[in-house]
Short mmCIF file of C-alpha atoms in Angstrom, two decimals:
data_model
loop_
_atom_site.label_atom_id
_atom_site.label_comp_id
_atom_site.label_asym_id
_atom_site.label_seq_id
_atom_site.Cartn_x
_atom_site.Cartn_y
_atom_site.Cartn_z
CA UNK A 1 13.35 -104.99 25.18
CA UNK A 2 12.28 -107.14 27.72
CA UNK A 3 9.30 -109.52 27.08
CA UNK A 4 7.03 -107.96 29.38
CA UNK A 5 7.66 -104.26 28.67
CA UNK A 6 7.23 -105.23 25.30
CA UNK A 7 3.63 -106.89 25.86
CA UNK A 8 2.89 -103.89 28.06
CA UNK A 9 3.93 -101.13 25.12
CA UNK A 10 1.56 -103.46 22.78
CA UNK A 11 -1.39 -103.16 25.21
CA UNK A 12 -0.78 -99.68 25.53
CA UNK A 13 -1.16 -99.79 21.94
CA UNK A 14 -4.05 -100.70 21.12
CA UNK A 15 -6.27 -100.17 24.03
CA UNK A 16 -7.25 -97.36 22.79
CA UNK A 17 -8.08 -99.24 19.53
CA UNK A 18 -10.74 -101.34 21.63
CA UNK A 19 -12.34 -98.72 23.40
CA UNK A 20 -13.00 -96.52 20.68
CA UNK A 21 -15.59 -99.41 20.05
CA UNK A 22 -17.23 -99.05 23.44
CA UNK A 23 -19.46 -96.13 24.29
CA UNK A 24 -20.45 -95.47 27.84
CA UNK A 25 -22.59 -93.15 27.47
CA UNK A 26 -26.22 -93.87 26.14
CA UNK A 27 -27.05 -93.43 22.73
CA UNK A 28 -30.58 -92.51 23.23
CA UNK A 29 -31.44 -90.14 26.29
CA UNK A 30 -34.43 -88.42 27.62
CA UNK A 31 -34.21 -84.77 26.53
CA UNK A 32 -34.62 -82.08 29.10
CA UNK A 33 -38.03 -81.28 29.14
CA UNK A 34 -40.01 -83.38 27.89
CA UNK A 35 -41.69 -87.20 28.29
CA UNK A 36 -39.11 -90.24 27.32
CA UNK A 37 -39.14 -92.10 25.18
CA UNK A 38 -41.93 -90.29 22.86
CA UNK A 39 -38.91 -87.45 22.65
CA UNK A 40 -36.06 -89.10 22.55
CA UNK A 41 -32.38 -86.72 21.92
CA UNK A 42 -29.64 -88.62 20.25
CA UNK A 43 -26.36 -88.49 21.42
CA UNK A 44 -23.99 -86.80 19.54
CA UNK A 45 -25.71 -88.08 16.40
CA UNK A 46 -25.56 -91.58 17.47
CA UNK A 47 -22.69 -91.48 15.07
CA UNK A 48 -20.04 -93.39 17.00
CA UNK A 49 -21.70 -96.81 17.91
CA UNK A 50 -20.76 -99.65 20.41
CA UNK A 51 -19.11 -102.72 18.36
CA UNK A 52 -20.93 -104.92 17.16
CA UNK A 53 -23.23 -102.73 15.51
CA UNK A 54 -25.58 -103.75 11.78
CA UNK A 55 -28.15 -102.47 10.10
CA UNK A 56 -28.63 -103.83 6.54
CA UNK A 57 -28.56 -102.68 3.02
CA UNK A 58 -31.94 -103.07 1.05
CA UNK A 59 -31.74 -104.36 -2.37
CA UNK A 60 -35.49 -104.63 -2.84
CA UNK A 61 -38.67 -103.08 -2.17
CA UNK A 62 -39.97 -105.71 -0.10
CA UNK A 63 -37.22 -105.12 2.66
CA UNK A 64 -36.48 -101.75 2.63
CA UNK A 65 -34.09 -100.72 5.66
CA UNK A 66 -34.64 -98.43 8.22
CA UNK A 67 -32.50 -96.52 10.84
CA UNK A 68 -34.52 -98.33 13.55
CA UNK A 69 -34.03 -101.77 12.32
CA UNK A 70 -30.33 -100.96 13.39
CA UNK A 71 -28.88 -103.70 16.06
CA UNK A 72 -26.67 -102.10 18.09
CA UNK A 73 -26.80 -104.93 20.66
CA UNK A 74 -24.17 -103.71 23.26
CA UNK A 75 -26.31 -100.31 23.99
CA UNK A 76 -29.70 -101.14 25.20
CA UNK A 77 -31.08 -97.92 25.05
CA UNK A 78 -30.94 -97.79 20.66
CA UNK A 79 -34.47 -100.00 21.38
CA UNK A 80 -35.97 -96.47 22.01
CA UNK A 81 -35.51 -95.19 19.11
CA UNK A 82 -38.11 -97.45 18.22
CA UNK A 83 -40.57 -96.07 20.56
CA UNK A 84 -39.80 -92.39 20.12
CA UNK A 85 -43.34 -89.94 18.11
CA UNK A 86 -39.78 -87.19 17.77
CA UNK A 87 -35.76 -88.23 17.30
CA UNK A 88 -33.87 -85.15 18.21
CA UNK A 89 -30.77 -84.57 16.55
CA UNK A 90 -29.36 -81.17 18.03
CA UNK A 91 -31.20 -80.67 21.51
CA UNK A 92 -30.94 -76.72 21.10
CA UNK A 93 -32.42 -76.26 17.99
CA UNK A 94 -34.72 -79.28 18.21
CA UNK A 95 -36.12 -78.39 21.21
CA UNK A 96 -36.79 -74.63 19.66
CA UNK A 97 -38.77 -76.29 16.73
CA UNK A 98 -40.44 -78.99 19.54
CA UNK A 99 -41.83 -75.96 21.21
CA UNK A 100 -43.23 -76.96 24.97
CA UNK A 101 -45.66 -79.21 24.03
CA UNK A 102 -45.63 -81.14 20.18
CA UNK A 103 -48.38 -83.16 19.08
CA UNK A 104 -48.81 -85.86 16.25
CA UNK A 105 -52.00 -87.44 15.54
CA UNK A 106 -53.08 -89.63 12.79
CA UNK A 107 -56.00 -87.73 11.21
CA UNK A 108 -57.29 -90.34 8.58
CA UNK A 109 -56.11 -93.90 7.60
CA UNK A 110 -56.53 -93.64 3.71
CA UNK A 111 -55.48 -96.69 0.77
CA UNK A 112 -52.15 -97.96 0.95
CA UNK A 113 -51.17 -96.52 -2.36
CA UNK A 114 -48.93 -93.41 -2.59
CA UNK A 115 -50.70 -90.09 -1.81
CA UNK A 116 -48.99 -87.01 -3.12
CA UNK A 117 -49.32 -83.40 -3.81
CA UNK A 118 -50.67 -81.87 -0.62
CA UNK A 119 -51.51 -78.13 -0.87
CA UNK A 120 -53.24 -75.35 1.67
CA UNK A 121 -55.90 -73.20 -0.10
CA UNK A 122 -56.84 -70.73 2.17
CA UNK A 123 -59.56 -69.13 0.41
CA UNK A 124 -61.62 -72.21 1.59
CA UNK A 125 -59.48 -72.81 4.63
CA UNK A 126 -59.04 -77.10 2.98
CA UNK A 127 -55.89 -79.08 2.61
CA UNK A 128 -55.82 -80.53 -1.01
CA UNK A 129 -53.81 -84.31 -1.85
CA UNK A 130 -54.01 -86.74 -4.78
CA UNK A 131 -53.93 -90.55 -5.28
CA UNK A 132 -51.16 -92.07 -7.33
CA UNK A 133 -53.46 -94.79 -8.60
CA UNK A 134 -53.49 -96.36 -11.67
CA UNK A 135 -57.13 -94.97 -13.58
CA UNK A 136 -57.56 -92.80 -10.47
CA UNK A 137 -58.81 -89.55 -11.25
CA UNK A 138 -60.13 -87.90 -7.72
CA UNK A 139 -58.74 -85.33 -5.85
CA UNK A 140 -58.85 -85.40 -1.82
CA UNK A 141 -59.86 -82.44 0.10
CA UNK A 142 -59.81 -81.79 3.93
CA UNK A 143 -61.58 -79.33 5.55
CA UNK A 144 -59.84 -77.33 8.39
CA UNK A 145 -63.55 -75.46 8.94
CA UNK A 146 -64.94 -76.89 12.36
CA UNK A 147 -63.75 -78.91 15.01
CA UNK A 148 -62.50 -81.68 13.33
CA UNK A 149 -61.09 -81.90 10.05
CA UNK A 150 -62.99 -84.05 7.51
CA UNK A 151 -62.31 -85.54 4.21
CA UNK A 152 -64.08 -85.42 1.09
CA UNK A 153 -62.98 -86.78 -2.76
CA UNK A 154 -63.65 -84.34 -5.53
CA UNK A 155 -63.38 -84.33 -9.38
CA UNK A 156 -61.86 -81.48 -10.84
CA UNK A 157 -63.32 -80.62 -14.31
CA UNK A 158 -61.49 -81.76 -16.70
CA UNK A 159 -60.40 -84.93 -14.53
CA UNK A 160 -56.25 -84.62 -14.03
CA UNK A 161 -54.94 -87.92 -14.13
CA UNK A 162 -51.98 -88.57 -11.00
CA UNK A 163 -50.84 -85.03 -9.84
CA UNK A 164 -47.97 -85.49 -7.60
CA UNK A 165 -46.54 -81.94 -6.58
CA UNK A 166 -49.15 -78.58 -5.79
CA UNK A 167 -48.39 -75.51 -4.96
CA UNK A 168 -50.85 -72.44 -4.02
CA UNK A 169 -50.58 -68.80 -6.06
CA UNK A 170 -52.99 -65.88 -6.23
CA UNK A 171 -56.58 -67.82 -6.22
CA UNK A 172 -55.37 -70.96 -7.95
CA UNK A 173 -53.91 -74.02 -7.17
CA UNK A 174 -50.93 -75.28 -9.60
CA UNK A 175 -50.49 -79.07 -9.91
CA UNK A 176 -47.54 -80.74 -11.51
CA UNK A 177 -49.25 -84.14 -13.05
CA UNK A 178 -47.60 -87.05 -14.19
CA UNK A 179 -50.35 -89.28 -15.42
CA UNK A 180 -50.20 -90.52 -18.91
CA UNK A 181 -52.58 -92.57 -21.16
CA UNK A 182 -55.07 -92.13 -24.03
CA UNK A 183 -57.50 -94.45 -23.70
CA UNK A 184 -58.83 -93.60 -19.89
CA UNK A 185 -61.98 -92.15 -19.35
CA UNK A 186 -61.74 -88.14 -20.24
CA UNK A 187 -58.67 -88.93 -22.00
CA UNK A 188 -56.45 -88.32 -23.31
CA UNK A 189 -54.03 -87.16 -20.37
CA UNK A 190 -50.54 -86.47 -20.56
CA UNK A 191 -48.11 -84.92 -17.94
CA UNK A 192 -48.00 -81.35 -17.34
CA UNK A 193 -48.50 -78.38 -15.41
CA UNK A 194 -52.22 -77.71 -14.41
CA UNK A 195 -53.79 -74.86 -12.54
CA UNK A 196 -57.10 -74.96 -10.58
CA UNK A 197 -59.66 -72.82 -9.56
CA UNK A 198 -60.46 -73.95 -5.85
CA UNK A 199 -64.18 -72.62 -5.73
CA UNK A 200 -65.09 -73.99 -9.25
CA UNK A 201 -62.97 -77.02 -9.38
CA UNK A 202 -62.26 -75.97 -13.20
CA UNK A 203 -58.58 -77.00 -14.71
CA UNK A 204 -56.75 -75.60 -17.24
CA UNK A 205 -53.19 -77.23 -18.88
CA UNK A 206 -50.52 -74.77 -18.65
CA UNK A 207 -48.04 -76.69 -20.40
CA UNK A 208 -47.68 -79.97 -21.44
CA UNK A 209 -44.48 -80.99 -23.88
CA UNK A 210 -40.88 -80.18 -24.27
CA UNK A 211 -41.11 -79.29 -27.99
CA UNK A 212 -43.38 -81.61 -28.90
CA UNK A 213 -42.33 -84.51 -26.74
CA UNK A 214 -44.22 -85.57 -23.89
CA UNK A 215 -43.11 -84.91 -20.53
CA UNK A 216 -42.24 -87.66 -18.36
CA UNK A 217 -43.92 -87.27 -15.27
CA UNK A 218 -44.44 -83.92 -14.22
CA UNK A 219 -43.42 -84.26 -10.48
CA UNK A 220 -42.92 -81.59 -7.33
CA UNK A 221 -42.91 -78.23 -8.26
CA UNK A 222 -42.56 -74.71 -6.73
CA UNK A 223 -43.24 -71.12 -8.00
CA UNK A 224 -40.80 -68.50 -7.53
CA UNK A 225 -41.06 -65.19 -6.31
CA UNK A 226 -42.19 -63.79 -10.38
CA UNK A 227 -44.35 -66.54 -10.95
CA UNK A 228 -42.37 -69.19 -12.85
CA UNK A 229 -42.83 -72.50 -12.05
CA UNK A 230 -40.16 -75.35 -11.86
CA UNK A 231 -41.02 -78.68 -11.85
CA UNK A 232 -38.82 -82.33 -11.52
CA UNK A 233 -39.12 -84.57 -14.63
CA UNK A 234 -38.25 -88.16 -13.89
CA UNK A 235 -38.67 -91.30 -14.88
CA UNK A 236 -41.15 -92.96 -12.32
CA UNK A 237 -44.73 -92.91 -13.52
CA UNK A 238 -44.67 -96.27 -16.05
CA UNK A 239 -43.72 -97.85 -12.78
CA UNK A 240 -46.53 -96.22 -10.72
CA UNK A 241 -48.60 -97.81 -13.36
CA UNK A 242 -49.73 -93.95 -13.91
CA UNK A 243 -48.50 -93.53 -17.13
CA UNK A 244 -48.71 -96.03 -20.58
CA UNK A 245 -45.79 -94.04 -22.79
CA UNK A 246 -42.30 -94.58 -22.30
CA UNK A 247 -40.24 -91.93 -21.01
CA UNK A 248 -39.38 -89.72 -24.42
CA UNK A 249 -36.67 -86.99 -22.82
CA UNK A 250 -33.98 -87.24 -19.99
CA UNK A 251 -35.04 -86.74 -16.72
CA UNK A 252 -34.91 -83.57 -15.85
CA UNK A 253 -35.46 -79.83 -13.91
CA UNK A 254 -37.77 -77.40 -15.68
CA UNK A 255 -38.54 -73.68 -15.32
CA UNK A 256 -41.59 -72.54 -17.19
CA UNK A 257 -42.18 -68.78 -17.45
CA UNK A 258 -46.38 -68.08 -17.57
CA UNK A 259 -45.53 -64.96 -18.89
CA UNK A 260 -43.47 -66.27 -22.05
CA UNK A 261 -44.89 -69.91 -22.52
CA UNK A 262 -40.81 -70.67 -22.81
CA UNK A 263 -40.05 -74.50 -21.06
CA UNK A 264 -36.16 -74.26 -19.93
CA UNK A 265 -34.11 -76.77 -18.85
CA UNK A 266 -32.04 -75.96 -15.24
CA UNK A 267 -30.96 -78.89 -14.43
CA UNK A 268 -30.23 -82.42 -15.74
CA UNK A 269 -27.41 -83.86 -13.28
CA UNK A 270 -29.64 -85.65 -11.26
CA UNK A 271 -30.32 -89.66 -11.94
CA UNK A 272 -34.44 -89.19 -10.91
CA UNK A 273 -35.25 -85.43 -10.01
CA UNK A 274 -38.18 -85.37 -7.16
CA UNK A 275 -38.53 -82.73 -4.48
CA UNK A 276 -38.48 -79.09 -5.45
CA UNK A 277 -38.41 -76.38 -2.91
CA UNK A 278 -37.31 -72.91 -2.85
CA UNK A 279 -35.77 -70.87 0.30
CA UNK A 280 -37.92 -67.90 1.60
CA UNK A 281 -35.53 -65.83 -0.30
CA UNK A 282 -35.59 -67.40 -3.31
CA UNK A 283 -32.04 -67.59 -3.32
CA UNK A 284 -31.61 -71.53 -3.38
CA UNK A 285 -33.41 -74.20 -4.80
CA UNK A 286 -33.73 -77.78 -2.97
CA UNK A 287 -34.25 -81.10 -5.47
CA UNK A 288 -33.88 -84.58 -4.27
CA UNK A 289 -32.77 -87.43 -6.52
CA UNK A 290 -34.31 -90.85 -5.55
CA UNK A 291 -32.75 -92.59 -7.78
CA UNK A 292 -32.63 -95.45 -5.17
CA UNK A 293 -35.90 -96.47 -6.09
CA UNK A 294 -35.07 -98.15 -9.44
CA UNK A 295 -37.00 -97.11 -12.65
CA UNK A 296 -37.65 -99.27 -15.57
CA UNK A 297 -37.90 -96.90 -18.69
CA UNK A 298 -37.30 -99.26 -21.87
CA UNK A 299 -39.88 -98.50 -24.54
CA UNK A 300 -39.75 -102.05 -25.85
CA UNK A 301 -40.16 -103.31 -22.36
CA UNK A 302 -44.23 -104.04 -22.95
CA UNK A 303 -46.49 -102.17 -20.45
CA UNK A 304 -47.74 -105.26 -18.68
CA UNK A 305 -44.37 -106.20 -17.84
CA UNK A 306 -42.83 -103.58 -16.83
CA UNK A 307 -41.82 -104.09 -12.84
CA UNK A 308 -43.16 -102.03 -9.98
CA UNK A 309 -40.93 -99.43 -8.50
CA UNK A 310 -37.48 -101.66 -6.76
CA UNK A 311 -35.21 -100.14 -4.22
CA UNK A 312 -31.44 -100.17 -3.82
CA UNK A 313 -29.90 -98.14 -0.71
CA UNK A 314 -26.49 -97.79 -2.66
CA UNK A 315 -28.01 -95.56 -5.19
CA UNK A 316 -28.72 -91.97 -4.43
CA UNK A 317 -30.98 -90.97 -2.04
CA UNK A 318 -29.79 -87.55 -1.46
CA UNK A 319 -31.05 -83.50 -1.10
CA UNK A 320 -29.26 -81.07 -3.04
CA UNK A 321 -28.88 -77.11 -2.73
CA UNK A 322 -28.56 -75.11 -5.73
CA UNK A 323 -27.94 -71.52 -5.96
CA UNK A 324 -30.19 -69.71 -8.26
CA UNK A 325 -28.41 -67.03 -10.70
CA UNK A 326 -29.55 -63.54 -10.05
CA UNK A 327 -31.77 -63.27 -13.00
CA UNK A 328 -33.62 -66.84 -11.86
CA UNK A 329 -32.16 -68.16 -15.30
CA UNK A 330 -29.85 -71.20 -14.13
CA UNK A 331 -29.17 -72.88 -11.00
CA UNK A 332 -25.10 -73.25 -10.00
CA UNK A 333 -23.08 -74.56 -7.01
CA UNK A 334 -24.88 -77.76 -6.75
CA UNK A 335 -24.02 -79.65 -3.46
CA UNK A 336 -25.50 -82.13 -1.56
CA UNK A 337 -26.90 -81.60 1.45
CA UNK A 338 -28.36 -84.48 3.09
CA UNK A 339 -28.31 -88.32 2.47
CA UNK A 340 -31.49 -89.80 3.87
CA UNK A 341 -31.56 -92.39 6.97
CA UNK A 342 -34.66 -94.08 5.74
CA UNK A 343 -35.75 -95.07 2.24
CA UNK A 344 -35.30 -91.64 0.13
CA UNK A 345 -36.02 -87.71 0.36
CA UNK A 346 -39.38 -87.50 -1.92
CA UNK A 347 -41.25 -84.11 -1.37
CA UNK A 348 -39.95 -80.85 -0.08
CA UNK A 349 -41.42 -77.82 1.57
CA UNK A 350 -39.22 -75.11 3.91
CA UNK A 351 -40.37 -73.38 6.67
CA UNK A 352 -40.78 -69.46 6.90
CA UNK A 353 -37.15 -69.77 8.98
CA UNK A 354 -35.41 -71.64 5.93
CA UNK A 355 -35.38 -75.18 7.85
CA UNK A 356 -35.73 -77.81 5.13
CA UNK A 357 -37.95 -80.54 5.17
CA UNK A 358 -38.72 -83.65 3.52
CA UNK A 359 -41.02 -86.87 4.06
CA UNK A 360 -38.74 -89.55 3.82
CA UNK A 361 -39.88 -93.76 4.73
CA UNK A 362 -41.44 -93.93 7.49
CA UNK A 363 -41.17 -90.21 9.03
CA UNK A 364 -40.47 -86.66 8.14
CA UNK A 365 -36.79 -85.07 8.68
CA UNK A 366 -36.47 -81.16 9.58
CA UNK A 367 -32.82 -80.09 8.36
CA UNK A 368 -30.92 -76.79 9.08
CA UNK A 369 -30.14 -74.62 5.78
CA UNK A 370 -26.99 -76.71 5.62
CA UNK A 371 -28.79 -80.41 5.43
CA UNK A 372 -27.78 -81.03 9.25
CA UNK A 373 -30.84 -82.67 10.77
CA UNK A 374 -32.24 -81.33 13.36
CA UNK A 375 -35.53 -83.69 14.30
CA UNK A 376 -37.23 -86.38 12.82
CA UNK A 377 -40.64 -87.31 13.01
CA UNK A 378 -41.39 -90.90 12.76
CA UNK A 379 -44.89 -92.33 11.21
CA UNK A 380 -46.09 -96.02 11.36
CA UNK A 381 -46.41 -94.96 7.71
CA UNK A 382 -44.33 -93.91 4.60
CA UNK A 383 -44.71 -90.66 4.66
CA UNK A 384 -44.43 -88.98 1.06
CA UNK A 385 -44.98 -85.50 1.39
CA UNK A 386 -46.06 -82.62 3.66
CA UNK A 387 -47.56 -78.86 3.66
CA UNK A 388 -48.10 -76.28 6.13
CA UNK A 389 -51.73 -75.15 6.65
CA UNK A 390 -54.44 -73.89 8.59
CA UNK A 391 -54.73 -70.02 8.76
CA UNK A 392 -51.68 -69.69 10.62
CA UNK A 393 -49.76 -71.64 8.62
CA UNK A 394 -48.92 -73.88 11.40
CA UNK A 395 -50.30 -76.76 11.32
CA UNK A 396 -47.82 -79.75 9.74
CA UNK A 397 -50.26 -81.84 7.21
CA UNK A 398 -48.12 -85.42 6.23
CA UNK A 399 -49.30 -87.93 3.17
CA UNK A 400 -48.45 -90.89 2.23
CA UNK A 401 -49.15 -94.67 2.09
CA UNK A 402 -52.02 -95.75 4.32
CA UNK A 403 -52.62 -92.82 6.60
CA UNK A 404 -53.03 -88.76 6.95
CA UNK A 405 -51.25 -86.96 9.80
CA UNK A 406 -50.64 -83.54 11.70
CA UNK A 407 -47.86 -82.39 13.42
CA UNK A 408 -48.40 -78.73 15.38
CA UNK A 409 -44.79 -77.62 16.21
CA UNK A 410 -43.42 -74.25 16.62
CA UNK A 411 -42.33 -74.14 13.25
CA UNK A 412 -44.82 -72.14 10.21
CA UNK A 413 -45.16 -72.10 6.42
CA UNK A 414 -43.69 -69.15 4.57
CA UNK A 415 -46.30 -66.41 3.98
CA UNK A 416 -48.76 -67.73 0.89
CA UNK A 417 -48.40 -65.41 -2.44
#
């Protein structure tokens, strides 16, 4: 072949090689509809990026990595992602869960430590959330009465030490706690499943062991359609500096039947079992395994040196679906669902329409069913966990680290039992 036809066949080659890394059209667009950049759509997924793209891999806790600490320096418009309140993932569906006119305010800047276990009680009409502190004992309560919320700390009676998933049932409020230690005030507290009478602040331990051992920290939780609660079981209090005994069991998925007292075990395949949420059928179960954030769980490890939480991005950071059997006795099919894009899935809650959702770094992701996301909502703070309240059930309440927020979207909360 002739010199020239040959350097013309190689061209031919590979050009298509080099422009599969150029994209022409913007990653980041305005979406029909609404004001850019606060609503940003992302195109196709933003999954085919213009060469040289980089976004790093965290190792630590003092770096974590986020989507919008990407570099994608040959598409200018990836700096919006930056800027955007709502990322929009699939304009259809997003913009049916937008509605015409979303709104996210920050309601209350609270500590910087981790603020779990949000719960709507609508017999008083308040939004209920905890304080992973170390020694801290109070209870946070919002009132949705008037025209602006408020905030109030309570003390339950007895004191529950760190409760970190909540979930509202005929008149009482159910806590899973994960707190641990004998020698605080009130003591001695151990991990456990607590219930609460909203009016008269009283608590009362459901159950608290595993035949005889101590639970590690009781963690989210939901209550199924007859009552029986399951709750995640990992291995992250110590390192909360919530809890002063080494974990005793594996981590693991409980169900525990009111009606029997029996504690089962439904799951143990996860590395760190966190969010728990059930479909408005009750026919799957959502858990999340952040096992990303790195536990520290050996006994002879003494308590004063045992490290604070660490972070690696190349362990699991993942929702998973599992169907429940017909007689709500064992979960099967286990799949994953969803990888998060920043730091890891930690609570979950679904919507009366099945969308899943989960508070994950530093916003909130709505998924489809199938884990596909659909929008995220991005804080300017790690946002833990969320619930659905007010008396339509439509009000989006977020905690976390350092702040209190509410989204109102056109999305609800399945009907309270």
């Amino acid at each position: 072949m002739h010199l020239s036809l040959r350097l013309v066949s190689l061209a031919l080659c590979i050009a298509p090689l080099a422009s599969a890394g150029n994209n022409s059209t913007p990653l980041v667009q305005a979406c029909t509809g609404y004001s850019f950049p606060r609503v940003a759509c992302m195109y196709r997924y933003a999954s085919k990026m213009p060469l040289d793209f980089y976004r790093k891999a965290s190792t630590d806790m003092s770096s974590v990595d986020t989507y919008t600490s990407t570099e994608v320096p040959n598409d200018d418009s990836f700096q919006q992602v930056g800027k955007a309140t709502f990322l929009v993932w699939d304009q259809q569906r997003g913009s049916e869960i937008l509605g015409s006119d979303p709104v996210y305010d920050i309601m209350f800047t609270v500590s910087t430590g981790g603020h779990e276990a949000p719960v709507y009680v609508p017999d008083t009409n308040e939004v209920w959330f905890s304080e992973l502190g170390t020694g801290e004992l109070h209870q946070k309560v919002i009132s949705l009465d008037g025209d602006s919320p408020t905030l109030s700390t309570i003390l339950t009676d007895p004191p529950m030490y760190a409760p970190s998933g909540a979930r509202y049932r005929n008149g009482k409020i159910y806590f899973s706690v994960g707190g641990g230690n004998s020698t605080l005030e009130g003591g001695p507290y151990h991990p456990g499943i607590y219930s609460v009478d909203p009016k008269t602040r009283k608590s009362t331990i459901e159950v608290n062991n595993y035949f005889g051992w101590y639970f590690n920290q009781a963690n989210d939780m939901d209550i199924d359609q007859h009552g029986r609660i399951w709750f995640s079981d990992p291995f992250l209090a110590r390192n909360f500096g919530t809890s002063t005994v080494a974990p005793q069991v594996q981590a693991s998925v409980y169900r525990y039947d009111p009606e029997t007292g029996e504690v089962k075990v439904v799951d143990d395949t996860l590395h760190c079992p966190n969010g728990v949420a059930f479909s408005p059928d009750y026919k799957t179960l959502y858990l999340t395994d952040t096992d990303a954030g790195v536990t520290m769980i050996d006994p002879k490890v003494p308590l004063n040196e045992v490290p604070s939480l660490q972070y690696n991005s190349t362990n699991r950071r993942t929702v998973y679906a599992f169907d429940v059997s017909e007689d709500g006795s064992y979960l099967k099919n286990r799949r994953p669902i969803y990888t998060a894009k920043d730091f890891v899935p930690d609570g979950l809650k679904v919507a009366s329409n099945g969308y899943v959702i989960t508070g994950a770094g530093h916003g909130v992701d709505i998924l489809d069913t199938t884990g596909t996301p659909l929008v995220s909502i991005q804080t300017n703070f790690t946002a833990v966990n969320t619930v659905f309240g007010g008396k339509n059930l439509d009000e989006l309440w977020i905690v976390g680290h350092g702040a209190v927020a509410r989204a109102k979207l056109n999305l609800t909360g399945p009907a309270l039992q």
